[in-house]
Short mmCIF file of C-alpha atoms in Angstrom, two decimals:
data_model
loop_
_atom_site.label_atom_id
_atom_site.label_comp_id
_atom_site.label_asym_id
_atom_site.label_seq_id
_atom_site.Cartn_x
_atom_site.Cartn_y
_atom_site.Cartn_z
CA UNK A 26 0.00 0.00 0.00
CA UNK A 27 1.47 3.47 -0.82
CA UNK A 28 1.56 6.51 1.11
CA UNK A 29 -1.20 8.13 -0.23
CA UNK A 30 -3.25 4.96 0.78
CA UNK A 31 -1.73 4.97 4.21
CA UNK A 32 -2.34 8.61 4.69
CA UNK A 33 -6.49 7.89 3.41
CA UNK A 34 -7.02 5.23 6.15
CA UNK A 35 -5.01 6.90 8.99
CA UNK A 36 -7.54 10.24 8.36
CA UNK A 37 -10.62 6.67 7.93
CA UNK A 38 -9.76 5.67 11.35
CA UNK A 39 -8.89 9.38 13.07
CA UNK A 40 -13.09 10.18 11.88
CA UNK A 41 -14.30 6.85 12.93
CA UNK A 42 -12.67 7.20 16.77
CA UNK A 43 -14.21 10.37 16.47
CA UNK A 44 -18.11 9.01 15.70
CA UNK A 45 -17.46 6.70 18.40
CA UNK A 46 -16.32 8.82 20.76
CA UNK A 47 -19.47 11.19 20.22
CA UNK A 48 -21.52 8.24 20.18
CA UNK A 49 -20.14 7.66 23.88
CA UNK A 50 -20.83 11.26 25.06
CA UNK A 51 -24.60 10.92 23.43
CA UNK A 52 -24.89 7.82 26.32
CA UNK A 53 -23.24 10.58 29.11
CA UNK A 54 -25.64 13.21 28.34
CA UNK A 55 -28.68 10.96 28.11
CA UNK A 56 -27.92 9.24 32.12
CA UNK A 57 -27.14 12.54 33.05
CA UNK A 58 -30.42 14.01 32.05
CA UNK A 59 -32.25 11.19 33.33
CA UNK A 60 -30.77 11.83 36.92
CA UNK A 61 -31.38 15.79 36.63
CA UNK A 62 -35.29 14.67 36.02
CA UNK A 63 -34.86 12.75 39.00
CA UNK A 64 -32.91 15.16 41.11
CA UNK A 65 -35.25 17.51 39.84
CA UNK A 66 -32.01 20.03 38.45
CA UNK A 67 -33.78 21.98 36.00
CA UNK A 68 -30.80 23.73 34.88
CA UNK A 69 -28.59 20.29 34.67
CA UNK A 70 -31.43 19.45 32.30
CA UNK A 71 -31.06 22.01 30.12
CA UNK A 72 -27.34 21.69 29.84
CA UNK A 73 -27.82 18.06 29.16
CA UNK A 74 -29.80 18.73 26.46
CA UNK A 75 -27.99 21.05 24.90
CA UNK A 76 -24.96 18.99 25.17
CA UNK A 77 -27.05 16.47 23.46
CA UNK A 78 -27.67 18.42 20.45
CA UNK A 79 -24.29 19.45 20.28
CA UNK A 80 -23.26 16.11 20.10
CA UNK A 81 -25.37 15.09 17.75
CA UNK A 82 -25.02 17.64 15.05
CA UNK A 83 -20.82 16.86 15.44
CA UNK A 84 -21.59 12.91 15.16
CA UNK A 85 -23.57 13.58 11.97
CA UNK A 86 -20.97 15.97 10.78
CA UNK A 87 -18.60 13.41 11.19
CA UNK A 88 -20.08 10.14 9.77
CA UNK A 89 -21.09 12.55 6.54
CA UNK A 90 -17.53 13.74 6.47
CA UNK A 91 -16.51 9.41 7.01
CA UNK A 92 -18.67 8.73 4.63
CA UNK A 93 -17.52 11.47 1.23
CA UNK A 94 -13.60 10.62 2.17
CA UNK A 95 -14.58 7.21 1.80
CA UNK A 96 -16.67 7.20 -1.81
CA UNK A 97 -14.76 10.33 -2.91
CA UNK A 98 -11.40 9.16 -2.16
CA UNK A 99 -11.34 5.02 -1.93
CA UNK A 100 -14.54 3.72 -3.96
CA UNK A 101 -13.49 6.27 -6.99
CA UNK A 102 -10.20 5.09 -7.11
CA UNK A 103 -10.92 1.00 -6.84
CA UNK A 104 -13.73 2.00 -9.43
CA UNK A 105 -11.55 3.98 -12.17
CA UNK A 106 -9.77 0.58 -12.32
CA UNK A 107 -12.65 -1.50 -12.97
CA UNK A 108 -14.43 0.60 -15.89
CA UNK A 109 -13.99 2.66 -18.58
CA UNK A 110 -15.29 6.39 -18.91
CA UNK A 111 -15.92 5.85 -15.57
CA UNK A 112 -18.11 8.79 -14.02
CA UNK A 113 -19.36 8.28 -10.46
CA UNK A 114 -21.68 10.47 -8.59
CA UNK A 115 -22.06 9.43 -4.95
CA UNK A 116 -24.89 12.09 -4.03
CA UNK A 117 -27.19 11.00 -7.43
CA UNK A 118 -28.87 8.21 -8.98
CA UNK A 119 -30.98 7.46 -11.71
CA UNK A 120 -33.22 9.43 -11.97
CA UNK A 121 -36.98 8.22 -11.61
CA UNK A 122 -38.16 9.07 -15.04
CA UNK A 123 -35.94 6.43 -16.50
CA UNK A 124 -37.55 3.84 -14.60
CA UNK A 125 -41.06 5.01 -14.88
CA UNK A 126 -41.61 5.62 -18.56
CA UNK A 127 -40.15 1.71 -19.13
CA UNK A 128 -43.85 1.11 -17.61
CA UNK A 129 -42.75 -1.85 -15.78
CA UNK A 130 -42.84 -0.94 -12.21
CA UNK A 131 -44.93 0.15 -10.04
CA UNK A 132 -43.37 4.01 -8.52
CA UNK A 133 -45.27 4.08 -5.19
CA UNK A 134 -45.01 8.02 -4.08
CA UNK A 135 -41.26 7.71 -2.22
CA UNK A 136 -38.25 7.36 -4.41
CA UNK A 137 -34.66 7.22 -3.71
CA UNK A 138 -31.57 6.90 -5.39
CA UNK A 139 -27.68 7.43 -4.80
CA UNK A 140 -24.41 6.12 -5.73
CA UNK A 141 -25.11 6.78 -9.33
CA UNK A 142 -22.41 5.06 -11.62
CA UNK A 143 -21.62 5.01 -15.62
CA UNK A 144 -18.99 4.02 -18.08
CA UNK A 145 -18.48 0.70 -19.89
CA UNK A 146 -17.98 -3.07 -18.41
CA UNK A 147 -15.65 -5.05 -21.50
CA UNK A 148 -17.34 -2.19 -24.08
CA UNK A 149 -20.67 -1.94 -22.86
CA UNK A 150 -22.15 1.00 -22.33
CA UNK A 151 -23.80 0.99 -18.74
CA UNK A 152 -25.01 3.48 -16.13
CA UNK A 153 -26.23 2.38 -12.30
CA UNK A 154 -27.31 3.11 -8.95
CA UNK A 155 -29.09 1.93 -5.86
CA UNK A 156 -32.84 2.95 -6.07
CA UNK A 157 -35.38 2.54 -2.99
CA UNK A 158 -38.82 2.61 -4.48
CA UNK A 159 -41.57 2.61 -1.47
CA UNK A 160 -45.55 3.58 -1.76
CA UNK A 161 -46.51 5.40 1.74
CA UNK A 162 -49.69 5.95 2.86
CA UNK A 163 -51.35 7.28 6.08
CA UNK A 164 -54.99 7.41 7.79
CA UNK A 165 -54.20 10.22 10.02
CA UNK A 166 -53.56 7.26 13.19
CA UNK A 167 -50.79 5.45 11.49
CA UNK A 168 -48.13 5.71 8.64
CA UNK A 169 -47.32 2.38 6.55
CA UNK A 170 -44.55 1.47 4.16
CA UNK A 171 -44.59 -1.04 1.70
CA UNK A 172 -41.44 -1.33 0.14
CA UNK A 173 -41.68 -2.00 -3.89
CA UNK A 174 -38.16 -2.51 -4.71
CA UNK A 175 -34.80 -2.01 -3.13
CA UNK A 176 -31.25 -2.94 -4.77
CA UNK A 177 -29.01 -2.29 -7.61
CA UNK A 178 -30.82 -0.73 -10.87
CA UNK A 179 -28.84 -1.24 -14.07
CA UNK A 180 -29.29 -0.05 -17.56
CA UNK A 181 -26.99 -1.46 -20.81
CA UNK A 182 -26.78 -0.08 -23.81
CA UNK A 183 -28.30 -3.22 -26.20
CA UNK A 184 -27.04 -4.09 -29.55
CA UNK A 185 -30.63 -3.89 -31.18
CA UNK A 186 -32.84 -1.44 -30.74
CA UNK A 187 -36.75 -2.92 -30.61
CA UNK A 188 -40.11 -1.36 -31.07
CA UNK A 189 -41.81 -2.75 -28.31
CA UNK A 190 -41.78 -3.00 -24.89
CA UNK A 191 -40.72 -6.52 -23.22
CA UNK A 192 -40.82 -7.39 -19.11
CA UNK A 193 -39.43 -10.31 -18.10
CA UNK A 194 -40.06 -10.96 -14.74
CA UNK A 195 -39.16 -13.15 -12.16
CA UNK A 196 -41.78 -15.14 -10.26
CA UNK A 197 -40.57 -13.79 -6.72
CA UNK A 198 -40.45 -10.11 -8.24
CA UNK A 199 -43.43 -8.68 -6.77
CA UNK A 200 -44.01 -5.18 -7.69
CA UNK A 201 -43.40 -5.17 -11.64
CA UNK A 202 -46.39 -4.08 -13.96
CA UNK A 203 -47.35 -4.85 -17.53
CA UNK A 204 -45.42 -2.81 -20.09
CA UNK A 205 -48.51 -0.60 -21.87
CA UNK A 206 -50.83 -2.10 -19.58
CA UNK A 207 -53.97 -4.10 -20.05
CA UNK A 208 -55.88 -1.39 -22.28
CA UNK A 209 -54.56 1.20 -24.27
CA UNK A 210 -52.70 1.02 -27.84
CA UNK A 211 -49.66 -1.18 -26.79
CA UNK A 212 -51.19 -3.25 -24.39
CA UNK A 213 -49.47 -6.51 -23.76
CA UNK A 214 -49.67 -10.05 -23.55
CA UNK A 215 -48.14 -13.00 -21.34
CA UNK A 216 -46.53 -15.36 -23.43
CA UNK A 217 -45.55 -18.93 -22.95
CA UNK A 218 -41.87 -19.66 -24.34
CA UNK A 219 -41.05 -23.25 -25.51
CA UNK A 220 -38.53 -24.05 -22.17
CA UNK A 221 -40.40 -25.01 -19.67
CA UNK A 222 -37.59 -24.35 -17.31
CA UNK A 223 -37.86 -20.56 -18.35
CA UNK A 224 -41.55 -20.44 -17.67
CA UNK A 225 -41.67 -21.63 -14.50
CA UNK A 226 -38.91 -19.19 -13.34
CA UNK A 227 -40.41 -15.90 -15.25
CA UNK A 228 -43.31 -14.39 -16.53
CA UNK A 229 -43.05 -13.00 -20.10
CA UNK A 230 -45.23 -9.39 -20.93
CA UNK A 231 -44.68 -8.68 -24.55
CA UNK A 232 -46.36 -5.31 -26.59
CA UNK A 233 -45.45 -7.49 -29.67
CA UNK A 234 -45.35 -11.41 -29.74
CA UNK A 235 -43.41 -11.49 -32.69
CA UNK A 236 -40.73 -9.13 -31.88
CA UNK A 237 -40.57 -10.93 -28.08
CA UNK A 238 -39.92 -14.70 -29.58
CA UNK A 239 -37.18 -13.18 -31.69
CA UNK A 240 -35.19 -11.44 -28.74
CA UNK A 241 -35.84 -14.91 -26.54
CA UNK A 242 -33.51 -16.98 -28.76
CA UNK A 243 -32.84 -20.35 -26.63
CA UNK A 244 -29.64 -18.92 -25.68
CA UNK A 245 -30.37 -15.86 -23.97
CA UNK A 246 -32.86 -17.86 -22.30
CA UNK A 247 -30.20 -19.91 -20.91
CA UNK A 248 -28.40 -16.82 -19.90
CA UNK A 249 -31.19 -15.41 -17.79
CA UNK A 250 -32.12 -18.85 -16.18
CA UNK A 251 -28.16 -18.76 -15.17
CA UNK A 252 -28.04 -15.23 -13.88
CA UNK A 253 -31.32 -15.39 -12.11
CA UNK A 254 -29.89 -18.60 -10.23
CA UNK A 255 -26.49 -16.99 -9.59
CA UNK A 256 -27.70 -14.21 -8.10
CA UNK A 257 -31.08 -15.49 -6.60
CA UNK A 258 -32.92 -12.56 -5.84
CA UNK A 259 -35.89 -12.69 -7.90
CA UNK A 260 -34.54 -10.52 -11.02
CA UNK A 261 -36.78 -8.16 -13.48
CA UNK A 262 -35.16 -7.82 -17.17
CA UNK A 263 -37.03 -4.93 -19.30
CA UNK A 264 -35.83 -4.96 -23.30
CA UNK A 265 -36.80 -0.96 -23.73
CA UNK A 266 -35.81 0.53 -27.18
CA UNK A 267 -31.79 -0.05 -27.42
CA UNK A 268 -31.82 -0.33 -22.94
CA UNK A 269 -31.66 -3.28 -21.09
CA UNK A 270 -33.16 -2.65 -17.75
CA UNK A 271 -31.95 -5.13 -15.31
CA UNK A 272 -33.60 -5.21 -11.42
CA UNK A 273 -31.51 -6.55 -8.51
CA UNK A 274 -33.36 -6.66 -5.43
CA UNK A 275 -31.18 -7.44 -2.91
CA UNK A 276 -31.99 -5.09 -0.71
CA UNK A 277 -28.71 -3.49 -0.18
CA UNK A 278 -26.54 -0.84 -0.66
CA UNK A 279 -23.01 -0.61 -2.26
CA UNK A 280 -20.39 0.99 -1.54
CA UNK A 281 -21.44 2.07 1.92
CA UNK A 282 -18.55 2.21 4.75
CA UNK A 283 -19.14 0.41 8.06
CA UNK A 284 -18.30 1.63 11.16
CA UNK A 285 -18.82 -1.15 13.20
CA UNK A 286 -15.07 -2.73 12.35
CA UNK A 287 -12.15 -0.54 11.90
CA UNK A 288 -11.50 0.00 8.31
CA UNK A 289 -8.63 -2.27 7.06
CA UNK A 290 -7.18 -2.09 3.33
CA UNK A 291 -7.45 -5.14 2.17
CA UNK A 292 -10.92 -6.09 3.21
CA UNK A 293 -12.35 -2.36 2.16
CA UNK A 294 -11.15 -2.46 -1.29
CA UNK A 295 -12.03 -6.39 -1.43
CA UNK A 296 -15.55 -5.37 -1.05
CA UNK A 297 -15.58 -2.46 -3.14
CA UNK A 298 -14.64 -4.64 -6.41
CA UNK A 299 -16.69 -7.28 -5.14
CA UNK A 300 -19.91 -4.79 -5.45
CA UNK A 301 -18.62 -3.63 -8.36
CA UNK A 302 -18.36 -6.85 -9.88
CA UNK A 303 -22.31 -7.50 -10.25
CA UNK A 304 -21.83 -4.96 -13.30
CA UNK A 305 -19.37 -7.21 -15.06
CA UNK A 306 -21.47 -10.07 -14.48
CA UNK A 307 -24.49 -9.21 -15.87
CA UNK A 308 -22.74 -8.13 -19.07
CA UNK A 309 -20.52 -11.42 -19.22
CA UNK A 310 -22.96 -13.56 -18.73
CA UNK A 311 -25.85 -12.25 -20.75
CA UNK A 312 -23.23 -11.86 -23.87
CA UNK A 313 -24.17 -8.04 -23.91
CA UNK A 314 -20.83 -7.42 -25.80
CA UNK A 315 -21.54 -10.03 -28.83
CA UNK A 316 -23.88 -9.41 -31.31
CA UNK A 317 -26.63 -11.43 -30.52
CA UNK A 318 -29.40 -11.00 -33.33
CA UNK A 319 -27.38 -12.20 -36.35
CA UNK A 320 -28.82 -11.20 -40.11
CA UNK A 321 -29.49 -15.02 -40.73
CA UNK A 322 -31.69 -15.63 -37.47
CA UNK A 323 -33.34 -11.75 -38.42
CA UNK A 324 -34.14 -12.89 -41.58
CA UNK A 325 -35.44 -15.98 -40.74
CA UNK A 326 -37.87 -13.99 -38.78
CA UNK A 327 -38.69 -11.94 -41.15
CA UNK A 328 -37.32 -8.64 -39.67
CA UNK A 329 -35.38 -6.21 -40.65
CA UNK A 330 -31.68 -5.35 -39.31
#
């Protein structure tokens, strides 16, 4: 490790004692306002809580402060190595719109993304984030949340750009909608592919039949059969224009720092490329850097290239 590494972790750990040690003075302030209510010392009260807030607002300053050195400094670095035209944007995300106007999942009213990430996995043009999607809803007594998706969104560039809309869906994916709907111009249909294996681990919405059968080839299939076990998270795969949309719902996020465990070298930057790695997958497995719709197979179809 070189200096400038050495240097990044020494300031890691001098912020992290810091947390902690505000985190131990929140504990102090809290007994010691609970025995001025006792004692009935108004005025230790009121310097308890202020202390309190004090304390607070420099443990939030702090982990904020942990937390930018840490993306800025460490997961940029690790991440320029792993991807081309690399642009990273710790604060953003993708930005709802793109999701919504695929039609395949449901918003709720509560979005949230961050960690936004672009650039190109073995040529591929790709952008992600994490993205909390969550419908909220209140009776004036009580507040509940149902959570619609939270994970990794991703979006490839595809080598084919289609005129409809197709959702393919994992059985366990619960919050995905019909492309177009079940009215309107471009409604669509569930289809039945000719694996069995495939339809009993997705459903298949398609605006156009036709076009659908010709992007499922047997192989790509296979591919999404393999991915879906590999990761096994209950997967959503949206074929949008020239965009694959690919949902990962595994409820985490990347590239967050800990601060339960002091943070070591070796094991930060091990997890860093193993987050980062999910992009690389997805494109390796699914063949997104081949050409996949050959002129023969198009024409066999009867489409046009």
């Amino acid at each position: 490790m070189d200096d400038t590494s050495n240097i990044l972790f020494a300031r890691l750990r001098c912020l992290r004692r810091r947390i902690l040690l505000g985190w131990g003075l929140l504990a102090v302030f809290v007994i010691c306002a609970v025995l001025s209510v006792t004692s009935g010392f108004a005025v230790g009260l009121v310097l308890c809580m202020l202390g309190f807030a004090g304390d607070l607002f420099f443990i939030m300053r702090s982990q904020k402060a942990y937390r930018r050195l840490f993306k800025e400094r460490l997961v940029r670095s690790e991440l320029e190595k792993q991807f081309g035209d690399l642009r990273y944007l710790p604060e953003a995300g993708i930005p709802a719109s793109s999701i919504e106007q695929t039609g395949m999942m449901r918003m709720g009213n509560r979005y949230h993304a961050e960690d936004y990430l672009s650039g190109t996995a073995g040529g591929v043009p790709f952008e992600q984030s994490d993205v909390c999607i969550q419908n909220v809803t209140s009776n004036g007594k009580s507040t509940s949340t149902v959570t619609y998706f939270r994970g990794r969104w991703l979006i490839f560039a595809f080598n084919k750009r289609f005129t409809h809309n197709l959702l393919v869906v994992s059985d366990s994916f619960s919050y995905a909608k019909r492309p177009g709907g079940f009215f309107g111009k471009d409604r669509s249909e569930r289809l039945s592919m000719e694996s069995e294996a495939f339809n009993d681990a997705f459903k298949v919405y398609a605006q156009d039949a036709h076009e659908a059968y010709y992007i499922l080839t047997p192989p790509l299939m296979e591919r999404l059969l393999a991915l879906n076990a590999r990761l096994g998270c209950g997967m959503l795969f949206g074929f949008c224009g020239n965009r694959l949309h690919v949902a990962v719902p595994n409820g985490g996020d990347a590239f967050e720092p800990s601060l339960l465990s002091q943070p070591k070298p070796e094991a930060a930057l091990e997890k860093i490329r193993r987050e980062a790695e999910l992009v690389r997958v997805i494109a390796e497995m699914l063949a997104l850097d081949r050409r996949l719709f050959d002129t023969e197979g198009a024409e066999r179809k009867g489409l046009d290239l």
